[in-house]
mmCIF file of N, CA, C and O and ligand atoms in Angstrom:
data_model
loop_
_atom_site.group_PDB
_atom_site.id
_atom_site.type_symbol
_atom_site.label_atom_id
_atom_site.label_comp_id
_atom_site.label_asym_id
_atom_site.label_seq_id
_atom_site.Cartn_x
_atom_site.Cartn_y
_atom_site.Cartn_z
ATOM 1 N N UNK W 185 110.066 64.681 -40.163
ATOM 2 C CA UNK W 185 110.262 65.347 -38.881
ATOM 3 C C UNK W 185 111.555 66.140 -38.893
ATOM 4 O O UNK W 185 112.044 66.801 -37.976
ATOM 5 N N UNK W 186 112.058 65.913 -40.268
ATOM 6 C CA UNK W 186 113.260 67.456 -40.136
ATOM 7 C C UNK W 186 113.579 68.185 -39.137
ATOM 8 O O UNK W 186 114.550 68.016 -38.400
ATOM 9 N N UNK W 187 112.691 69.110 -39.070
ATOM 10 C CA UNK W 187 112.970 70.633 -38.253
ATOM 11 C C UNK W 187 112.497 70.346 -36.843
ATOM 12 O O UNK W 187 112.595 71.381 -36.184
ATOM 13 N N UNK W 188 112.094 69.489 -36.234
ATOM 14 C CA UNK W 188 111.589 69.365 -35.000
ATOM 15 C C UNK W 188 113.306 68.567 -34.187
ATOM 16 O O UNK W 188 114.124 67.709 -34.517
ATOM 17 N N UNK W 189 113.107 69.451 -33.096
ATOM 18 C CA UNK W 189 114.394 69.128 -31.999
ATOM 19 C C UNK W 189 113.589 67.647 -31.160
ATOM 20 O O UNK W 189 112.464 67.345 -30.763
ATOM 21 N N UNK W 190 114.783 67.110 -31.206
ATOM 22 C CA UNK W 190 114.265 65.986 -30.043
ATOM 23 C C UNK W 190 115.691 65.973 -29.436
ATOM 24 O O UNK W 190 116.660 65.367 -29.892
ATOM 25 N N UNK W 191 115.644 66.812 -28.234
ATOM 26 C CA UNK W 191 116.680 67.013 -27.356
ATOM 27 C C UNK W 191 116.458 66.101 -25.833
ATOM 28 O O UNK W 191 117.279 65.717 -25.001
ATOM 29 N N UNK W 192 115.069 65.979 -25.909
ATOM 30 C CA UNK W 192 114.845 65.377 -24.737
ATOM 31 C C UNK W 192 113.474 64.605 -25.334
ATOM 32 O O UNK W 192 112.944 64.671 -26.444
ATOM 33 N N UNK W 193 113.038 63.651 -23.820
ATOM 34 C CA UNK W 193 112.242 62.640 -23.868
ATOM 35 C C UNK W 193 111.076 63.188 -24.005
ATOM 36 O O UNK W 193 110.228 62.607 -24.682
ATOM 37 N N UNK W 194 110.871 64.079 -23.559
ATOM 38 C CA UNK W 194 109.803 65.018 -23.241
ATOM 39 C C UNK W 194 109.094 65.465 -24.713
ATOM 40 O O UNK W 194 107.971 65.275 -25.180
ATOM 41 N N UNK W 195 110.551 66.295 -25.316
ATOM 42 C CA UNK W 195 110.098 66.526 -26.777
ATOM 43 C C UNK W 195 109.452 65.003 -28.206
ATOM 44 O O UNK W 195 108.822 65.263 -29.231
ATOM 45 N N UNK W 196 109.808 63.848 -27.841
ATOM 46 C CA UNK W 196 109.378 62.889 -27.900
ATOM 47 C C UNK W 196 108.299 63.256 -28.333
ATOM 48 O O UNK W 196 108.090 63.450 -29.530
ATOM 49 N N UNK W 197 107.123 63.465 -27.066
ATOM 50 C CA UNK W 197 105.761 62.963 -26.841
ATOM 51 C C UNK W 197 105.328 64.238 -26.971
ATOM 52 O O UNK W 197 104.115 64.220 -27.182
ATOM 53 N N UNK W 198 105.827 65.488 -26.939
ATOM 54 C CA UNK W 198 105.275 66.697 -27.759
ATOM 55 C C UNK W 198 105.438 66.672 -29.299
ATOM 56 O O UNK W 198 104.499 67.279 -29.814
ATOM 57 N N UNK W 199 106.079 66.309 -29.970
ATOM 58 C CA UNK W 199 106.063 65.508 -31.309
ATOM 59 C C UNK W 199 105.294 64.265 -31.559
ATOM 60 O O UNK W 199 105.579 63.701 -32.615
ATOM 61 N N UNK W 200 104.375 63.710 -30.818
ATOM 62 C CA UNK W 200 104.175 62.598 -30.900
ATOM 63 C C UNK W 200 105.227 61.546 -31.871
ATOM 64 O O UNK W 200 105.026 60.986 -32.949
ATOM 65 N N UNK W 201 106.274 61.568 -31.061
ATOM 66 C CA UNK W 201 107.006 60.318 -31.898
ATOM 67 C C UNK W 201 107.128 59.237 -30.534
ATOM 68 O O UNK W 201 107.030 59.396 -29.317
ATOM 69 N N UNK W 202 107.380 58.120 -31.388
ATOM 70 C CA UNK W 202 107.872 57.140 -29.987
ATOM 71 C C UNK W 202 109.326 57.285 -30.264
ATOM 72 O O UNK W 202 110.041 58.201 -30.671
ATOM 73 N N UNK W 203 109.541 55.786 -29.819
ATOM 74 C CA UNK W 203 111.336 56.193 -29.478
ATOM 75 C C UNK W 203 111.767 54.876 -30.100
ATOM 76 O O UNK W 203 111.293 53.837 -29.641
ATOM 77 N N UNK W 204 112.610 54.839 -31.086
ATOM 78 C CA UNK W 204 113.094 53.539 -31.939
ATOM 79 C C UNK W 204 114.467 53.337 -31.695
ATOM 80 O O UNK W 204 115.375 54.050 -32.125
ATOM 81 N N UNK W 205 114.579 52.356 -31.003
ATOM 82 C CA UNK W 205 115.560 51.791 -30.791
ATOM 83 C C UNK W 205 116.245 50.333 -31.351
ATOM 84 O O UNK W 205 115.886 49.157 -31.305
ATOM 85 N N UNK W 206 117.296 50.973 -31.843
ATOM 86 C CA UNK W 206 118.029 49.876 -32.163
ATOM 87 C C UNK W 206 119.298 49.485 -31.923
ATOM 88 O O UNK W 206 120.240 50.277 -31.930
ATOM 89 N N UNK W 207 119.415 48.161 -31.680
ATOM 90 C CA UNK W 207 120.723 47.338 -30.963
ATOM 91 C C UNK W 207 121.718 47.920 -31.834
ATOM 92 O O UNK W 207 121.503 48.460 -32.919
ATOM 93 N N UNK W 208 122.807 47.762 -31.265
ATOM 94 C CA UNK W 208 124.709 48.182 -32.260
ATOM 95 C C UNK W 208 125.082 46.810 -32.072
ATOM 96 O O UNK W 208 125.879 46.560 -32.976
ATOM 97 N N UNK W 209 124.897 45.710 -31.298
ATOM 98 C CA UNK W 209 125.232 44.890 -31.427
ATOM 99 C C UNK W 209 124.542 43.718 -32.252
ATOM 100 O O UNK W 209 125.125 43.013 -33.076
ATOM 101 N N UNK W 210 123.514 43.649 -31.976
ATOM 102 C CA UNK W 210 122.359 42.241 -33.040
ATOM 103 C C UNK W 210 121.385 42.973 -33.735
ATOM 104 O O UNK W 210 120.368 42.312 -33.942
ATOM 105 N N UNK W 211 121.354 44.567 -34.327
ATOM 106 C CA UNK W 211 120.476 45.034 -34.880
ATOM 107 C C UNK W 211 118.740 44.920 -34.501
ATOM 108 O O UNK W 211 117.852 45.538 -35.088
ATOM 109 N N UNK W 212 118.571 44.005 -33.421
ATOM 110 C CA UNK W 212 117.087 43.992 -33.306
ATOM 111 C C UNK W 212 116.780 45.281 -32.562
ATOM 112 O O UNK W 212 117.497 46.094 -31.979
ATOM 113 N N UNK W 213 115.246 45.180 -32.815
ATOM 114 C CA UNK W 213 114.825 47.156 -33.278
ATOM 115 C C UNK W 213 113.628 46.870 -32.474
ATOM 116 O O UNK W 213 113.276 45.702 -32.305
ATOM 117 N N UNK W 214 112.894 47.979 -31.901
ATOM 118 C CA UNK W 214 111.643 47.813 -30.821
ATOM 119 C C UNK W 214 111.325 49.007 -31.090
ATOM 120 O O UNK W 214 112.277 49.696 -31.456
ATOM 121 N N UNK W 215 110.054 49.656 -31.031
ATOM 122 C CA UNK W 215 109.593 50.970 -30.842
ATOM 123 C C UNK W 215 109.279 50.874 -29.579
ATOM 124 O O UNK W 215 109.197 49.728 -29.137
ATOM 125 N N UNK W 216 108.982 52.176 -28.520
ATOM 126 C CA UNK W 216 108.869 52.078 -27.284
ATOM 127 C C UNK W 216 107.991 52.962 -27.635
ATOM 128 O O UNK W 216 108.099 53.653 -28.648
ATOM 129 N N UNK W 217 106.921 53.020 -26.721
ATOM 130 C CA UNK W 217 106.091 54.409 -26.887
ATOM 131 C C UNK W 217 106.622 55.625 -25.999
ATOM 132 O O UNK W 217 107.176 55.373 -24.929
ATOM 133 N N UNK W 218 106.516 56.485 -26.281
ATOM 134 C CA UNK W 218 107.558 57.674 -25.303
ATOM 135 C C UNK W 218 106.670 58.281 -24.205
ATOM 136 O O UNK W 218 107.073 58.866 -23.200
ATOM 137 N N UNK W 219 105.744 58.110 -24.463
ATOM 138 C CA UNK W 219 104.661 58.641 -23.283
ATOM 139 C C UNK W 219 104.801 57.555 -22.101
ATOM 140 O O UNK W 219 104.507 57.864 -20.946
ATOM 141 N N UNK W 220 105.237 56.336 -22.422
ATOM 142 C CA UNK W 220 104.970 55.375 -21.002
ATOM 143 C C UNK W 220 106.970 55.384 -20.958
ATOM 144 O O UNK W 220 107.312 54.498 -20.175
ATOM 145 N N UNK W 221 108.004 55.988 -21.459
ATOM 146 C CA UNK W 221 108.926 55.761 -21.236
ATOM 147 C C UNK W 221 109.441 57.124 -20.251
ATOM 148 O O UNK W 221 110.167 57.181 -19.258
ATOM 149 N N UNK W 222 108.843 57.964 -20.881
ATOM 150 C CA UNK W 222 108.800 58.958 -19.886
ATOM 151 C C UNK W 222 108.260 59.182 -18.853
ATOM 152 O O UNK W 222 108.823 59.954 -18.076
ATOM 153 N N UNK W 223 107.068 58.624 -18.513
ATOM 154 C CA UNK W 223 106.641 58.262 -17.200
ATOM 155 C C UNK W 223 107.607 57.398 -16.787
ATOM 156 O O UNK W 223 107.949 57.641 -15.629
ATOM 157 N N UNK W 224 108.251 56.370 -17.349
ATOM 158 C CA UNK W 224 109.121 55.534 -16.350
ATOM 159 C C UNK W 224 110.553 56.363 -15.665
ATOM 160 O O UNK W 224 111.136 56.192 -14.594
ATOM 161 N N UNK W 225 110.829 57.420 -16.932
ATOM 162 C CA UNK W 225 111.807 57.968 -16.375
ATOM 163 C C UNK W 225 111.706 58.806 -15.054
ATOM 164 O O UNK W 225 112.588 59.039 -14.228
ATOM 165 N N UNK W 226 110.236 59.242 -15.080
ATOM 166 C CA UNK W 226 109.970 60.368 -13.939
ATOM 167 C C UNK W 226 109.844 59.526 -13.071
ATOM 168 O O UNK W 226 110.523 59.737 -12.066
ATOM 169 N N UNK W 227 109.223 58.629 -13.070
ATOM 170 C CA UNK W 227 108.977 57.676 -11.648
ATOM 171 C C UNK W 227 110.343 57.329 -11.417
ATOM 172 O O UNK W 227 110.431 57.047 -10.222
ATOM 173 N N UNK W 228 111.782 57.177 -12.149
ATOM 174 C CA UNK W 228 112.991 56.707 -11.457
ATOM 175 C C UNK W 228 113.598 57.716 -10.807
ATOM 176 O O UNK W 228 114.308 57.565 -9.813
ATOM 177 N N UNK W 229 113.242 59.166 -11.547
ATOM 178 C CA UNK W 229 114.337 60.509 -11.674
ATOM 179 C C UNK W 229 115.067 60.244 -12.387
ATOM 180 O O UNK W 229 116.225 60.419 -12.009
ATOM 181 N N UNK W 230 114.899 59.758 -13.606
ATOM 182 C CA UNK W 230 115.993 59.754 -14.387
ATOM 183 C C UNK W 230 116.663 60.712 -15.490
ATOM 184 O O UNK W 230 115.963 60.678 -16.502
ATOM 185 N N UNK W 231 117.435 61.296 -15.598
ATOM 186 C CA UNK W 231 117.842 62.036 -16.562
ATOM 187 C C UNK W 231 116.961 61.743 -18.231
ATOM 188 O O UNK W 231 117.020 60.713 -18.902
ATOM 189 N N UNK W 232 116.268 62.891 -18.520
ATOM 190 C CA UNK W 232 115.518 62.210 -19.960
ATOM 191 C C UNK W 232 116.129 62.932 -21.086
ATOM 192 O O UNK W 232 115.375 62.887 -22.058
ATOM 193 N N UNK W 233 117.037 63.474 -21.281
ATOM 194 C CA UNK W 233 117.858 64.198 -22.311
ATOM 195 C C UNK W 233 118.376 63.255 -23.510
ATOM 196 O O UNK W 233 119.191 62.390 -23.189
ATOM 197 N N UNK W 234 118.099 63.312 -24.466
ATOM 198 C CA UNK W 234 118.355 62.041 -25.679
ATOM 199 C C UNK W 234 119.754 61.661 -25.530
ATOM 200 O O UNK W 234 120.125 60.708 -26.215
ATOM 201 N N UNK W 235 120.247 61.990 -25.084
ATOM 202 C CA UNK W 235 121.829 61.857 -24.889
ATOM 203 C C UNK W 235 121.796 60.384 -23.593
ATOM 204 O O UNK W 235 122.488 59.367 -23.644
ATOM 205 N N UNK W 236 120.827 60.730 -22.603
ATOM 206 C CA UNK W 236 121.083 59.752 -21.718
ATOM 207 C C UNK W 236 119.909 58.464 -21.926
ATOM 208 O O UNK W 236 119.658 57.447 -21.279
ATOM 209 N N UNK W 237 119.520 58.892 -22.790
ATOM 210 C CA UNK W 237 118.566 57.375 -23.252
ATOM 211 C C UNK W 237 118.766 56.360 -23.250
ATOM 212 O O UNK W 237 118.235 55.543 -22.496
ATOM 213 N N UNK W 238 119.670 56.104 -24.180
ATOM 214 C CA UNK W 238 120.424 54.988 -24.494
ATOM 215 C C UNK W 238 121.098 54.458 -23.491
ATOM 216 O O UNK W 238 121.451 53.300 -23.710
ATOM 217 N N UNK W 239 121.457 54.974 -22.280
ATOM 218 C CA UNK W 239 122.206 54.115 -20.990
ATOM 219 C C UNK W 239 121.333 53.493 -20.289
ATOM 220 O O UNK W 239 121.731 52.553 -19.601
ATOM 221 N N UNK W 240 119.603 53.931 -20.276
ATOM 222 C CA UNK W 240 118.965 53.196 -19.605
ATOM 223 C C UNK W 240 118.035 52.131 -20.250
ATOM 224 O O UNK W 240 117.003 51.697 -19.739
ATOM 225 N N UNK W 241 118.580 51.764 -21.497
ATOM 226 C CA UNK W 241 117.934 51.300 -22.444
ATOM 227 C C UNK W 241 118.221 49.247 -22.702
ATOM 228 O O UNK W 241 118.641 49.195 -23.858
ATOM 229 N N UNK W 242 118.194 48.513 -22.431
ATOM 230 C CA UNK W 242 118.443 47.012 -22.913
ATOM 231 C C UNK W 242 118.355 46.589 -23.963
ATOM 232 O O UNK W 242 117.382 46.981 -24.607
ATOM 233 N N UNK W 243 119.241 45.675 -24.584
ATOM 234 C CA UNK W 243 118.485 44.845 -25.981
ATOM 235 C C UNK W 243 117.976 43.705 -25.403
ATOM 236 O O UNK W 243 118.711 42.919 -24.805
ATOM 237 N N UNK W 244 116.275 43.465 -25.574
ATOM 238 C CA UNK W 244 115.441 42.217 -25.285
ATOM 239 C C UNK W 244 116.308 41.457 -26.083
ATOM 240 O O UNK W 244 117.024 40.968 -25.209
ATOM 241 N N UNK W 245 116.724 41.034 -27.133
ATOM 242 C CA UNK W 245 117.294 40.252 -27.783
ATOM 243 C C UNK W 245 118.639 40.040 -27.075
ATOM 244 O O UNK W 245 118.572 39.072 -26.318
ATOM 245 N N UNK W 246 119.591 40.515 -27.081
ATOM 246 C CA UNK W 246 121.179 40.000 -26.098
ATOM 247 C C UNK W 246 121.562 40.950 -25.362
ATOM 248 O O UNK W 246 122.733 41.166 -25.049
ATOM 249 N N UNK W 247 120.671 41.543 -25.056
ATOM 250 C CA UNK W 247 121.247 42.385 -23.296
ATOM 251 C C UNK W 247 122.033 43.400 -23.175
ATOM 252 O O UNK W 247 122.240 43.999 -22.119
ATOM 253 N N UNK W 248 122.677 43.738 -24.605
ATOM 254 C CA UNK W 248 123.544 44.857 -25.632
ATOM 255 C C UNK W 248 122.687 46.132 -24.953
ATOM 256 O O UNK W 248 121.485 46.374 -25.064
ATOM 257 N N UNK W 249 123.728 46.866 -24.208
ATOM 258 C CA UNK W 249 123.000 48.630 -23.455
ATOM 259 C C UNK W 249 123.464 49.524 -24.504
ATOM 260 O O UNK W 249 124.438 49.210 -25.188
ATOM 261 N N UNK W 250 122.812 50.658 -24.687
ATOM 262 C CA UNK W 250 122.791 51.741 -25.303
ATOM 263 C C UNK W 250 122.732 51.651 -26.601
ATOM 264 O O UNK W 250 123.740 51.843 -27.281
ATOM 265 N N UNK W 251 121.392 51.306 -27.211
ATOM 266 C CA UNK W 251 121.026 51.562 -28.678
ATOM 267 C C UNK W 251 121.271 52.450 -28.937
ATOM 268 O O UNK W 251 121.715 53.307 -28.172
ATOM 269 N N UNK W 252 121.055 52.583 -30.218
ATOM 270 C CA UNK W 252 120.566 54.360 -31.556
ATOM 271 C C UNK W 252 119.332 54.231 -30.623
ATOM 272 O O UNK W 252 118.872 53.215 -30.101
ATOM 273 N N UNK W 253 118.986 55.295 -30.560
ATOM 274 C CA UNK W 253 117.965 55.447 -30.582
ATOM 275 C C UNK W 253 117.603 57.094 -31.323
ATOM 276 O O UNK W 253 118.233 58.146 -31.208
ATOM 277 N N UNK W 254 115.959 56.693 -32.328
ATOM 278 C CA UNK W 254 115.749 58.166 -32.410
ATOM 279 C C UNK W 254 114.675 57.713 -33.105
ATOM 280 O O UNK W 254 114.452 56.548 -33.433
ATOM 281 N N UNK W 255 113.791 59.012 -33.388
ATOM 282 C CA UNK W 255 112.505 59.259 -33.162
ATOM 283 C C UNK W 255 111.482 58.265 -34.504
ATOM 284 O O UNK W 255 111.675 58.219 -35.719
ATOM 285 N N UNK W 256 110.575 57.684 -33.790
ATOM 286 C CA UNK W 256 109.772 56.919 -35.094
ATOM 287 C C UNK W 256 108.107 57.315 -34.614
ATOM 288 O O UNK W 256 107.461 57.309 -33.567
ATOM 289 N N UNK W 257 107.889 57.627 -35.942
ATOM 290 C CA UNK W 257 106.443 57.770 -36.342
ATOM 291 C C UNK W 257 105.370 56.315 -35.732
ATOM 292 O O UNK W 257 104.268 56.382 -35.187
ATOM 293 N N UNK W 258 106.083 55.248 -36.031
ATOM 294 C CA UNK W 258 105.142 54.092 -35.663
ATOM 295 C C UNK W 258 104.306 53.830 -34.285
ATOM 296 O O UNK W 258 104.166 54.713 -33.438
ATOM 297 N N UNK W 259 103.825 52.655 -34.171
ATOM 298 C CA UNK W 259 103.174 52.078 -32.833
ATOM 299 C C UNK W 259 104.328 51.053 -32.046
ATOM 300 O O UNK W 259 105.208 50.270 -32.405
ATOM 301 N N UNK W 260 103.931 51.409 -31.141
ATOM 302 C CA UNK W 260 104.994 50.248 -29.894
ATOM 303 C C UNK W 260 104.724 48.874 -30.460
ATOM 304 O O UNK W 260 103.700 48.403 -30.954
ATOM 305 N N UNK W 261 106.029 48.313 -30.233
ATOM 306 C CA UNK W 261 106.102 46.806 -30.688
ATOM 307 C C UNK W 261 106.723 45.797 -29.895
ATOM 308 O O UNK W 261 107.685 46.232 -29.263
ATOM 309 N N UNK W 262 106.528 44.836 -29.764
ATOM 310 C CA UNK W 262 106.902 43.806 -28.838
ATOM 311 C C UNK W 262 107.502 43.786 -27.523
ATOM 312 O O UNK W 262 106.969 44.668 -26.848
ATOM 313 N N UNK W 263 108.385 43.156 -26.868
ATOM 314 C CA UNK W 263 108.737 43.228 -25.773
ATOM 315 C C UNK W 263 108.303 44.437 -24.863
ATOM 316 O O UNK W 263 107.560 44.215 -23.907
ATOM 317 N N UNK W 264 108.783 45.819 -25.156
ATOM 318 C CA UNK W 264 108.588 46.889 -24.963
ATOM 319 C C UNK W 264 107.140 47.389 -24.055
ATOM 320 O O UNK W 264 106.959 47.972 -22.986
ATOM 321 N N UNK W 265 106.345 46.868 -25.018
ATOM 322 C CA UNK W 265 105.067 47.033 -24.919
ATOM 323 C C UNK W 265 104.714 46.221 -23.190
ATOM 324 O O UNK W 265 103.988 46.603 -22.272
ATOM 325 N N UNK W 266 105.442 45.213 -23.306
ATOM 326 C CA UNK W 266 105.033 44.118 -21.673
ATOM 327 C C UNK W 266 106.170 44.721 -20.724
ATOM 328 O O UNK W 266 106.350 44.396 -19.550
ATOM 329 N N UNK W 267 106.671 45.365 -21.225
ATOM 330 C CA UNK W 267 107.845 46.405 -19.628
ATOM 331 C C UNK W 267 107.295 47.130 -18.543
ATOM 332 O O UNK W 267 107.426 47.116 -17.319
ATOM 333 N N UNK W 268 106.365 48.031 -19.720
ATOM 334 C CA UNK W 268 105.669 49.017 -18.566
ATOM 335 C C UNK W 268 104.437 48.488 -17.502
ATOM 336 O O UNK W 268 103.545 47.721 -17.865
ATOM 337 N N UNK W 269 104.533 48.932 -16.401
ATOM 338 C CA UNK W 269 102.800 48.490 -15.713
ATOM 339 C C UNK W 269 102.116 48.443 -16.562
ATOM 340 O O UNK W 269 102.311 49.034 -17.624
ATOM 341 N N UNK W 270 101.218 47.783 -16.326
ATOM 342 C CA UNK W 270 99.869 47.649 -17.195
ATOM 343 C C UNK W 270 98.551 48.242 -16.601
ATOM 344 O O UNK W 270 97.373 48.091 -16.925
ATOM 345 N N UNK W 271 99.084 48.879 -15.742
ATOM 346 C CA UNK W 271 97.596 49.926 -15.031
ATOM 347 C C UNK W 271 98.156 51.069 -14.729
ATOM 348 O O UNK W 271 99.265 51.565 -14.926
ATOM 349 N N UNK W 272 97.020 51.452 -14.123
ATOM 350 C CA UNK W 272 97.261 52.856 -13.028
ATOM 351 C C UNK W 272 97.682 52.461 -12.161
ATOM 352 O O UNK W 272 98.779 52.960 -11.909
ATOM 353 N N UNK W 273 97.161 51.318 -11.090
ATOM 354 C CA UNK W 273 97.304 50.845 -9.871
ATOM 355 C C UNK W 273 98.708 50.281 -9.926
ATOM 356 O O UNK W 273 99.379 50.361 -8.897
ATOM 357 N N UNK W 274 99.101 49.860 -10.737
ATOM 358 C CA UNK W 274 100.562 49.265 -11.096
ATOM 359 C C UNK W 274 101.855 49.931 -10.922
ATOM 360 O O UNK W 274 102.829 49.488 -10.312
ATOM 361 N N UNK W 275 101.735 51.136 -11.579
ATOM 362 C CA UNK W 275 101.878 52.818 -11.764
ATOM 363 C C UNK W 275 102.569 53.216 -10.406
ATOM 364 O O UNK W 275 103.733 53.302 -10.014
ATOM 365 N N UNK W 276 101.315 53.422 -9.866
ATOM 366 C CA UNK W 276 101.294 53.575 -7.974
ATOM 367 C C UNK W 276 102.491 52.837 -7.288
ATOM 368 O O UNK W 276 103.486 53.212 -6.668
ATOM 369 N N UNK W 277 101.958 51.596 -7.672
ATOM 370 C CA UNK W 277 102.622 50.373 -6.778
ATOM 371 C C UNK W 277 104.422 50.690 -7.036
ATOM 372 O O UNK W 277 105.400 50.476 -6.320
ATOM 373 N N UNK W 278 104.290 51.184 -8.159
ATOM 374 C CA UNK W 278 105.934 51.223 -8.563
ATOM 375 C C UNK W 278 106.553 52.145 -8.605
ATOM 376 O O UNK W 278 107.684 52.041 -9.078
ATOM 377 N N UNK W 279 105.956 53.793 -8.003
ATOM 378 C CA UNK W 279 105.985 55.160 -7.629
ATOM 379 C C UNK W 279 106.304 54.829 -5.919
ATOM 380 O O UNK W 279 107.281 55.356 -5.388
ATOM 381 N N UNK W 280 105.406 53.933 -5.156
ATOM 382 C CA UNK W 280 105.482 53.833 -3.730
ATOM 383 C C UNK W 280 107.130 52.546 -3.590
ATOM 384 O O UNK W 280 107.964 52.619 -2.688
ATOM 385 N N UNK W 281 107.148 51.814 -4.414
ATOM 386 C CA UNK W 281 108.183 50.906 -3.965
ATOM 387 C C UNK W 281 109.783 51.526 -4.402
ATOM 388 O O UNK W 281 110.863 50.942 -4.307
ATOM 389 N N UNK W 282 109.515 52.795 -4.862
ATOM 390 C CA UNK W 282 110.756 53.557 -5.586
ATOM 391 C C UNK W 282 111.217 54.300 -4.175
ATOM 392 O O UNK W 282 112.217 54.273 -3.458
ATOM 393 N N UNK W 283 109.811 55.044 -4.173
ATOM 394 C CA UNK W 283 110.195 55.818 -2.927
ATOM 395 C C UNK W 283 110.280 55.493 -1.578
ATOM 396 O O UNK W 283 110.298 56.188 -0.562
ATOM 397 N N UNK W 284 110.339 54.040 -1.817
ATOM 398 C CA UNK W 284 110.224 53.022 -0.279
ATOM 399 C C UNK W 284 110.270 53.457 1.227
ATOM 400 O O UNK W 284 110.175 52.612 2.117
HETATM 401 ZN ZN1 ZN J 1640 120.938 43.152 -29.239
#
């Protein structure tokens, strides 16, 4: 993936890459899929510029904020995967309780 910009979250999921993150503090590593991370960002308003990733980011393992993060070819893996809603209706529920 050389020549491809990933300046933002967006460019992510026009690359089909997910988003690999890894701790600076305990090294544990998660792929996130970028298509459901970017929906989470739009449902917060959150800034999605690769620069601000990492502030909204946790280590499941010790709670360590702002991984590396950058772009992986793979499939979503653990924790990650049980963050996002698990529906549409879920989706909703958490679009309406944002905008309360
Ligand atoms: Zn950690």
């Amino acid at each position: 993936m050389g020549s491809k910009r990933f300046d933002r979250l967006s460019d992510f999921v026009r690359h089909e890459a997910n988003v690999y993150a890894v701790c600076r503090r305990c090294d544990n590593s998660s792929v996130i899929e970028a298509v459901q991370l970017q929906r989470w960002f739009l449902c917060h308003n959150w800034n999605g510029e690769a620069e601000a990733i990492p502030r909204r980011l946790r280590c499941s393992a010790c709670g360590a904020r702002s991984p590396r993060v950058i772009p992986a070819p793979g499939q979503p893996t653990g924790p990650s995967r049980a963050f996002f809603p698990p529906s549409e209706d879920a989706w909703k529920q958490l679009v309406r309780r944002l905008r309360g």
